[in-house]
PDB file of C-alpha atoms and ligand atoms in Angstrom:
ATOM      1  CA  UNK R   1     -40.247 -40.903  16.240  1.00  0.00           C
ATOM      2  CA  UNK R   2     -44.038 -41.568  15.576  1.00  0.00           C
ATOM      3  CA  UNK R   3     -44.802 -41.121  12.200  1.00  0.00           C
ATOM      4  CA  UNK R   4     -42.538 -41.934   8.561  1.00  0.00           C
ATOM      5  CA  UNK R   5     -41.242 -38.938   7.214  1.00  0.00           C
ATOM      6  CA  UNK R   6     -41.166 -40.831   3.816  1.00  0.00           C
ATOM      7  CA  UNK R   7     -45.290 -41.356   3.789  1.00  0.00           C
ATOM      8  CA  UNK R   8     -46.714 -40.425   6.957  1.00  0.00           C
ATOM      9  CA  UNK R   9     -47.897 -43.804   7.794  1.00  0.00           C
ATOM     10  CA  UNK R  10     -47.324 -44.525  12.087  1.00  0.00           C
ATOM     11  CA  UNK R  11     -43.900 -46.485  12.337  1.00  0.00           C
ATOM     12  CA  UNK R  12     -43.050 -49.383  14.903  1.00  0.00           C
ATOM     13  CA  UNK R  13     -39.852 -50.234  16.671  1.00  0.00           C
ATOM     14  CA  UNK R  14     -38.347 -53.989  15.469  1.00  0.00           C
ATOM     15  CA  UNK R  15     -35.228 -55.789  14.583  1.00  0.00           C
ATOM     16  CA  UNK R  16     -34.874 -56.006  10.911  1.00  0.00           C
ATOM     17  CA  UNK R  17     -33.579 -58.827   9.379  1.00  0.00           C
ATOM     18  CA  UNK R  18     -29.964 -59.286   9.954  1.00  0.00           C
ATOM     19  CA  UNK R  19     -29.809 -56.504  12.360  1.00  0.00           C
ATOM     20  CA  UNK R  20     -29.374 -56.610  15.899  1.00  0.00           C
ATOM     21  CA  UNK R  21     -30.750 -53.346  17.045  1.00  0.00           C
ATOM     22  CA  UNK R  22     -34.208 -52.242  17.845  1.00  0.00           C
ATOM     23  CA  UNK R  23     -34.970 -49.785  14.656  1.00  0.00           C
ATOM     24  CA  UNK R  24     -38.205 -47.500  13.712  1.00  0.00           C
ATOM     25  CA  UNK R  25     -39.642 -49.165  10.619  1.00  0.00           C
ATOM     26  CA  UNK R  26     -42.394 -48.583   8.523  1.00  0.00           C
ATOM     27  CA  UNK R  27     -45.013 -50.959   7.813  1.00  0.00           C
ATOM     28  CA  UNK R  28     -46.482 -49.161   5.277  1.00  0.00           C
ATOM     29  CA  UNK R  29     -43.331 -48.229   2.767  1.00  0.00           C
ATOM     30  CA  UNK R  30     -40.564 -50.457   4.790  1.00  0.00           C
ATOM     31  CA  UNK R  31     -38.462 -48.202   4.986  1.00  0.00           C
ATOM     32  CA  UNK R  32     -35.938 -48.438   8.049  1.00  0.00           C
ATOM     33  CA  UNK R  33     -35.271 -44.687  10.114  1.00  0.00           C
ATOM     34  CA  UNK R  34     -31.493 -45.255  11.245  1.00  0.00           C
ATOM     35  CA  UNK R  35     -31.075 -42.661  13.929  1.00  0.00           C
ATOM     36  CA  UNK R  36     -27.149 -42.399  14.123  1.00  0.00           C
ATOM     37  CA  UNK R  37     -24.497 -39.595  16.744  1.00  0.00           C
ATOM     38  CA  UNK R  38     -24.792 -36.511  15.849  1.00  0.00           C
ATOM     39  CA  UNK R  39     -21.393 -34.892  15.196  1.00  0.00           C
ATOM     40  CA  UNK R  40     -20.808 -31.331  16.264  1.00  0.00           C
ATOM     41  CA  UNK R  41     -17.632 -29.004  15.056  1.00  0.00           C
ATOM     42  CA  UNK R  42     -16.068 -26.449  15.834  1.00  0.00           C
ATOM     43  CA  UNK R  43     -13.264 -24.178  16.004  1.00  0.00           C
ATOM     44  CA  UNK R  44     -10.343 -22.970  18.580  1.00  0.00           C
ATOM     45  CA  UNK R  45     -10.195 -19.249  16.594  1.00  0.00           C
ATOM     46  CA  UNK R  46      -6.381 -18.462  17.769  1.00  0.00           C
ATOM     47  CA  UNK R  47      -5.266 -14.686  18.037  1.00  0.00           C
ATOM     48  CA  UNK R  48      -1.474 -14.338  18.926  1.00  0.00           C
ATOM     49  CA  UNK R  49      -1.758 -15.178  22.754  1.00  0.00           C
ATOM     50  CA  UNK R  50      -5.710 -14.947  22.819  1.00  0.00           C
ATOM     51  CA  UNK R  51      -8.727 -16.930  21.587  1.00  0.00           C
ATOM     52  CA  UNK R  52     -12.119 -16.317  20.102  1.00  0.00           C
ATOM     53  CA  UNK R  53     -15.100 -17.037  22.709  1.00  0.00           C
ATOM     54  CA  UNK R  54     -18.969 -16.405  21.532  1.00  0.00           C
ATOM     55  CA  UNK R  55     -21.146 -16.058  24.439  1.00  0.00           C
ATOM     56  CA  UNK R  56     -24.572 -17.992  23.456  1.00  0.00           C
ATOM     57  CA  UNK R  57     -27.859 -16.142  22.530  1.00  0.00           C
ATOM     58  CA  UNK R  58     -30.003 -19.593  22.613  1.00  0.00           C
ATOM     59  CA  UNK R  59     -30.150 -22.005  24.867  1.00  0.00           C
ATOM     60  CA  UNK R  60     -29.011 -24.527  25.987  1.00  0.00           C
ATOM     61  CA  UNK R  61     -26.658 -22.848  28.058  1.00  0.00           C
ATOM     62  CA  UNK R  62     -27.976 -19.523  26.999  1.00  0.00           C
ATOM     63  CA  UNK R  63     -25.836 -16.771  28.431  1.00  0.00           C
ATOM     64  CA  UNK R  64     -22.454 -18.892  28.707  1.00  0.00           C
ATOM     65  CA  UNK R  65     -19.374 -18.590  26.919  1.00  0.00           C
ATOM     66  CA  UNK R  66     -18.359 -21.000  23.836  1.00  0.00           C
ATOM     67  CA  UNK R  67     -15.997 -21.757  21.559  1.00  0.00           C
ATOM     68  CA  UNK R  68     -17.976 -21.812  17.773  1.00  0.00           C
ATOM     69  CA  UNK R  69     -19.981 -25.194  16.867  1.00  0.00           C
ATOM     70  CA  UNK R  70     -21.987 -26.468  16.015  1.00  0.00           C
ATOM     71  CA  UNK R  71     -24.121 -29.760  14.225  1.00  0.00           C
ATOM     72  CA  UNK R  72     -22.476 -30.626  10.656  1.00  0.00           C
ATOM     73  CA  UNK R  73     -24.590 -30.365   7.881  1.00  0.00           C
ATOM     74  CA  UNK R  74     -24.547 -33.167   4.964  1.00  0.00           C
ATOM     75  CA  UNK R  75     -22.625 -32.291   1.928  1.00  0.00           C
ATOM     76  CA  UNK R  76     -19.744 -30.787   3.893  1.00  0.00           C
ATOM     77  CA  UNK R  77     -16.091 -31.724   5.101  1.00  0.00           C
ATOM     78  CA  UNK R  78     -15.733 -31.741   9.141  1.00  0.00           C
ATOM     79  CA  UNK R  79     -13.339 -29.220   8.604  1.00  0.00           C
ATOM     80  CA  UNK R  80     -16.087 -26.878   6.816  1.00  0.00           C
ATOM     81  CA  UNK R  81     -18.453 -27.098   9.078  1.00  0.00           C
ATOM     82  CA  UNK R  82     -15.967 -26.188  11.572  1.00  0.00           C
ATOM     83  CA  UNK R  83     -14.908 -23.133   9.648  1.00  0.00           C
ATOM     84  CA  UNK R  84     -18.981 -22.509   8.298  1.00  0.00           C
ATOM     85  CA  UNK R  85     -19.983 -22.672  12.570  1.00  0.00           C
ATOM     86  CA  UNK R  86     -17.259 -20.111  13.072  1.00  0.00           C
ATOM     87  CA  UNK R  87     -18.820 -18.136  10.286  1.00  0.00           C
ATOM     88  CA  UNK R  88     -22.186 -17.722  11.242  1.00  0.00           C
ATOM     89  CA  UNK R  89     -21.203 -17.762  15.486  1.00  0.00           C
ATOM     90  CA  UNK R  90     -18.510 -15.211  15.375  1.00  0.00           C
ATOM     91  CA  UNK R  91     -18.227 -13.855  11.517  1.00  0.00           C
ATOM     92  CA  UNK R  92     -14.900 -14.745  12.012  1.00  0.00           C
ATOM     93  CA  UNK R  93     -12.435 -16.262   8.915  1.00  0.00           C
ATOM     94  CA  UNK R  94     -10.202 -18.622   9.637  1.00  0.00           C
ATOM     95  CA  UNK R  95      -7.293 -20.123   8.059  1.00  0.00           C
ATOM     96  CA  UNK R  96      -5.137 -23.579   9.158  1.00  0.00           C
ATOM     97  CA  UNK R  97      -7.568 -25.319  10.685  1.00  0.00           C
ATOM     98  CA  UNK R  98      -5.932 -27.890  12.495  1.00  0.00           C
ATOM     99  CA  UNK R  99      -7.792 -31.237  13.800  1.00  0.00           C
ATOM    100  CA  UNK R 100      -7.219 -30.806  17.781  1.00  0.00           C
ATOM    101  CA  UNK R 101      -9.569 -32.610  20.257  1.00  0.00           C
ATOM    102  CA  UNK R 102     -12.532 -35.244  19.737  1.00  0.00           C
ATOM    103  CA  UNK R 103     -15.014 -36.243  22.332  1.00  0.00           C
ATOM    104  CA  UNK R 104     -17.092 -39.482  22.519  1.00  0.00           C
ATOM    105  CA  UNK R 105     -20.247 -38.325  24.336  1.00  0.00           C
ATOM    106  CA  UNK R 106     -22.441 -42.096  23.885  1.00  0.00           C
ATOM    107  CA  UNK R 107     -24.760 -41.231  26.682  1.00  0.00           C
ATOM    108  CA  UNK R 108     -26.084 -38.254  24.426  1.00  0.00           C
ATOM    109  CA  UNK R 109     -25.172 -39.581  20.782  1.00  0.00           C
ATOM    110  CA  UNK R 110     -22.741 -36.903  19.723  1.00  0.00           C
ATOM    111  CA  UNK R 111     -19.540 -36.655  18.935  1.00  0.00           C
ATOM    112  CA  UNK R 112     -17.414 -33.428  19.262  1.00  0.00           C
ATOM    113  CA  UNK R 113     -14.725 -32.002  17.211  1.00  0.00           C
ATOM    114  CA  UNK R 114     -12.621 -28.989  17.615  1.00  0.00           C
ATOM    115  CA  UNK R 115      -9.650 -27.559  15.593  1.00  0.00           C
ATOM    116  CA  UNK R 116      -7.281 -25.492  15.909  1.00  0.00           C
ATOM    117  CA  UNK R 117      -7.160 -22.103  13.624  1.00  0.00           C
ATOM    118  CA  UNK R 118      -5.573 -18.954  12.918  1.00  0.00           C
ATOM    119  CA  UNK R 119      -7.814 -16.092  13.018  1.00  0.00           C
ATOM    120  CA  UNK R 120      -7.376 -14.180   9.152  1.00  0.00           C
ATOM    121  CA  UNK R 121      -8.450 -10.620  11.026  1.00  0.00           C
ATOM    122  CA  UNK R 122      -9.924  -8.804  13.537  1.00  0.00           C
ATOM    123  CA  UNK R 123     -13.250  -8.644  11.856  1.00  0.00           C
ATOM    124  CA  UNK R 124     -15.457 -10.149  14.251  1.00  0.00           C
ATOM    125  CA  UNK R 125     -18.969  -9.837  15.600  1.00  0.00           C
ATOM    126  CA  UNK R 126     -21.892 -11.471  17.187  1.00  0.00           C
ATOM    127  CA  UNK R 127     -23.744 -13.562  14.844  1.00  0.00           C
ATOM    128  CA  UNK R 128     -27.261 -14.681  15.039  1.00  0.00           C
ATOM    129  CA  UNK R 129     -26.631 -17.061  17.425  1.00  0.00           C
ATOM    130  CA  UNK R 130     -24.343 -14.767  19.384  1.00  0.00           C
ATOM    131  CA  UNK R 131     -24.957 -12.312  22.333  1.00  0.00           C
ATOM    132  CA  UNK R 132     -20.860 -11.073  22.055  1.00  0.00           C
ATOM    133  CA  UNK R 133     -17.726 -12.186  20.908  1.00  0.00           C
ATOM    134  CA  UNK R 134     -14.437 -11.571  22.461  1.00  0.00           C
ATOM    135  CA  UNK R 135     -10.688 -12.654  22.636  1.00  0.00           C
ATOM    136  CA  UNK R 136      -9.788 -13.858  25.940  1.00  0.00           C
ATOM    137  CA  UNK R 137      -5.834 -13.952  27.432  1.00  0.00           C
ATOM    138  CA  UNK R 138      -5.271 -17.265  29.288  1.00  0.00           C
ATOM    139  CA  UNK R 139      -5.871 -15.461  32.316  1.00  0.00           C
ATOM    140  CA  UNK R 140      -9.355 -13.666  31.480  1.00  0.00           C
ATOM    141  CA  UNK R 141     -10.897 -17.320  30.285  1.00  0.00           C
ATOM    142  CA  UNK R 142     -14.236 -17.104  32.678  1.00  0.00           C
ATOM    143  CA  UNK R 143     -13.713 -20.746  33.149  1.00  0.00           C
ATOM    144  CA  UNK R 144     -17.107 -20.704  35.234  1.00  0.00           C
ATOM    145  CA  UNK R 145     -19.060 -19.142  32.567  1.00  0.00           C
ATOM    146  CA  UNK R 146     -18.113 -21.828  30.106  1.00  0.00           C
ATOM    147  CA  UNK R 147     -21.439 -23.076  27.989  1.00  0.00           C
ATOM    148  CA  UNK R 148     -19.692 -26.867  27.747  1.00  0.00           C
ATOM    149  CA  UNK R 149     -17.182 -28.980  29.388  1.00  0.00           C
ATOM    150  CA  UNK R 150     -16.559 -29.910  25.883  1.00  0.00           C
ATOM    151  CA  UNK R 151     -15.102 -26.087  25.533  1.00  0.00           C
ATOM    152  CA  UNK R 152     -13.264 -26.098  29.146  1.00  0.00           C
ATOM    153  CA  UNK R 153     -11.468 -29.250  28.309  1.00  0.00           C
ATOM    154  CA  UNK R 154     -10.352 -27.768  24.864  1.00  0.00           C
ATOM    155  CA  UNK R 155      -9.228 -24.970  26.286  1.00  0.00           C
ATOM    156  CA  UNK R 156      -7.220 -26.807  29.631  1.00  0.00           C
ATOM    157  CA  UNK R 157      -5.236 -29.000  26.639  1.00  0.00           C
ATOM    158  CA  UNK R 158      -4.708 -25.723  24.559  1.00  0.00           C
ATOM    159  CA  UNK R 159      -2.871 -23.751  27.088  1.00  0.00           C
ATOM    160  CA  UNK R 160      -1.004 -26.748  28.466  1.00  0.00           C
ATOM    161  CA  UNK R 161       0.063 -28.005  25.166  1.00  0.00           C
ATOM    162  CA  UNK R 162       1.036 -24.039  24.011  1.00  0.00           C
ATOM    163  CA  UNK R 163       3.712 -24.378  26.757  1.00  0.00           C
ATOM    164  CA  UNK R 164       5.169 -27.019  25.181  1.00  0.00           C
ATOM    165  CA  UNK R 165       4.514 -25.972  21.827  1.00  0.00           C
ATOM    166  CA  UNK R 166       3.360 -29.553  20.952  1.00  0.00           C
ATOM    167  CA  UNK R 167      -0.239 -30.096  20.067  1.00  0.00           C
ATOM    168  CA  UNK R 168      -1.481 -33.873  19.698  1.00  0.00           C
ATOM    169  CA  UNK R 169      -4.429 -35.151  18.673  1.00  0.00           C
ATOM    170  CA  UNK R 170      -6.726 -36.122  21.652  1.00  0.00           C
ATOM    171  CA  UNK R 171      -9.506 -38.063  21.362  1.00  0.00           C
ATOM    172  CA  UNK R 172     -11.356 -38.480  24.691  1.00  0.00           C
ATOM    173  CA  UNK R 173     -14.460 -39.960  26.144  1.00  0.00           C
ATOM    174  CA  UNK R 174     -16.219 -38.185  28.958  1.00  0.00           C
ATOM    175  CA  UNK R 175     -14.154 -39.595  32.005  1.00  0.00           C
ATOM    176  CA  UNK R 176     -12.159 -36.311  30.884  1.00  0.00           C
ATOM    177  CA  UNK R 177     -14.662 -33.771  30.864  1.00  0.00           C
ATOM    178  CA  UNK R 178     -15.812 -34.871  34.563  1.00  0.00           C
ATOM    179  CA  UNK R 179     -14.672 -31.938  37.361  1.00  0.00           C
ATOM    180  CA  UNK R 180     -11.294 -32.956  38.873  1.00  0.00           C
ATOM    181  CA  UNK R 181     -11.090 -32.986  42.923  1.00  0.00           C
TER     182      UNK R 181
HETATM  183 ZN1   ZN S 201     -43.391 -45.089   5.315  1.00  0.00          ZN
END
């Protein structure tokens, strides 16, 4: 950042006292920009045997196919934001939204969360950010068309764990998103 969004005055990069991190701070009205991850929900939209995809209108990854997410918003609950993204990607309700995978992604500041969740009805369409939205069989996943490896991941652990009919928490850092040999 250049310039504090409190009074416009150029900012500079130092260690406050008792921190330990270099931090923008203005000289002007002190205040201290804290630039924390960025945490992005979303939603596994279940259908009987198929799930929800959106394929992406905006980039990045403009084109590809997703599962809905997308950056929470202050003043709401992880789990609304989930269902809110899911809203506005693939005017899809959902219901029993179920906390399913996290991913640690430090190298890019964000954190990822998906749930689980029972589509209410099949009264879905593109939203804004949207170019189509479809249910996919396990089988019909275009796992090379996939926007994320974020959203392949979710989806590997999803059909795995639906054989077993057991579906525990993973929280995962990006060793598990890297392409297997
Ligand atoms: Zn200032």
């Amino acid at each position: 950042m250049n310039f504090c969004s409190h009074c416009g005055n150029p900012v500079e990069q130092r260690i406050p006292l008792g921190d330990n991190r270099l931090r923008f701070v203005c000289p002007q009205c002190q205040t201290i920009h804290y630039q924390n991850p960025r945490i992005i929900a979303g939603c596994l939209p279940v259908w009987g045997e198929q799930v929800l995809l959106c394929r992406r209108a905006i980039e990045p990854r403009c084109g590809f196919w997703t599962l809905p997410a997308g950056f929470m918003e202050n003043g709401e609950t992880l789990e609304q934001a989930a269902a809110r993204e899911t809203q506005e990607e693939a005017c899809a309700r959902v219901r029993e939204l179920s906390l399913y995978t996290l991913f640690d992604l430090p190298h890019i500041s964000q954190l990822y969360v998906f749930f689980r969740a029972e589509l209410v009805d099949l009264d879905f369409a593109a939203g804004e950010e949207s170019l189509e939205v479809q249910l996919f069989h396990e089988h019909e996943i275009p796992w090379q068309e996939l926007a994320f490896p974020t959203v392949g991941r979710t989806l590997k652990c999803y059909f795995a764990d639906r054989r077993e009919q057991v579906y525990p928490i993973r929280n995962e850092g990006i060793a598990a998103l890297r392409p297997r040999e």
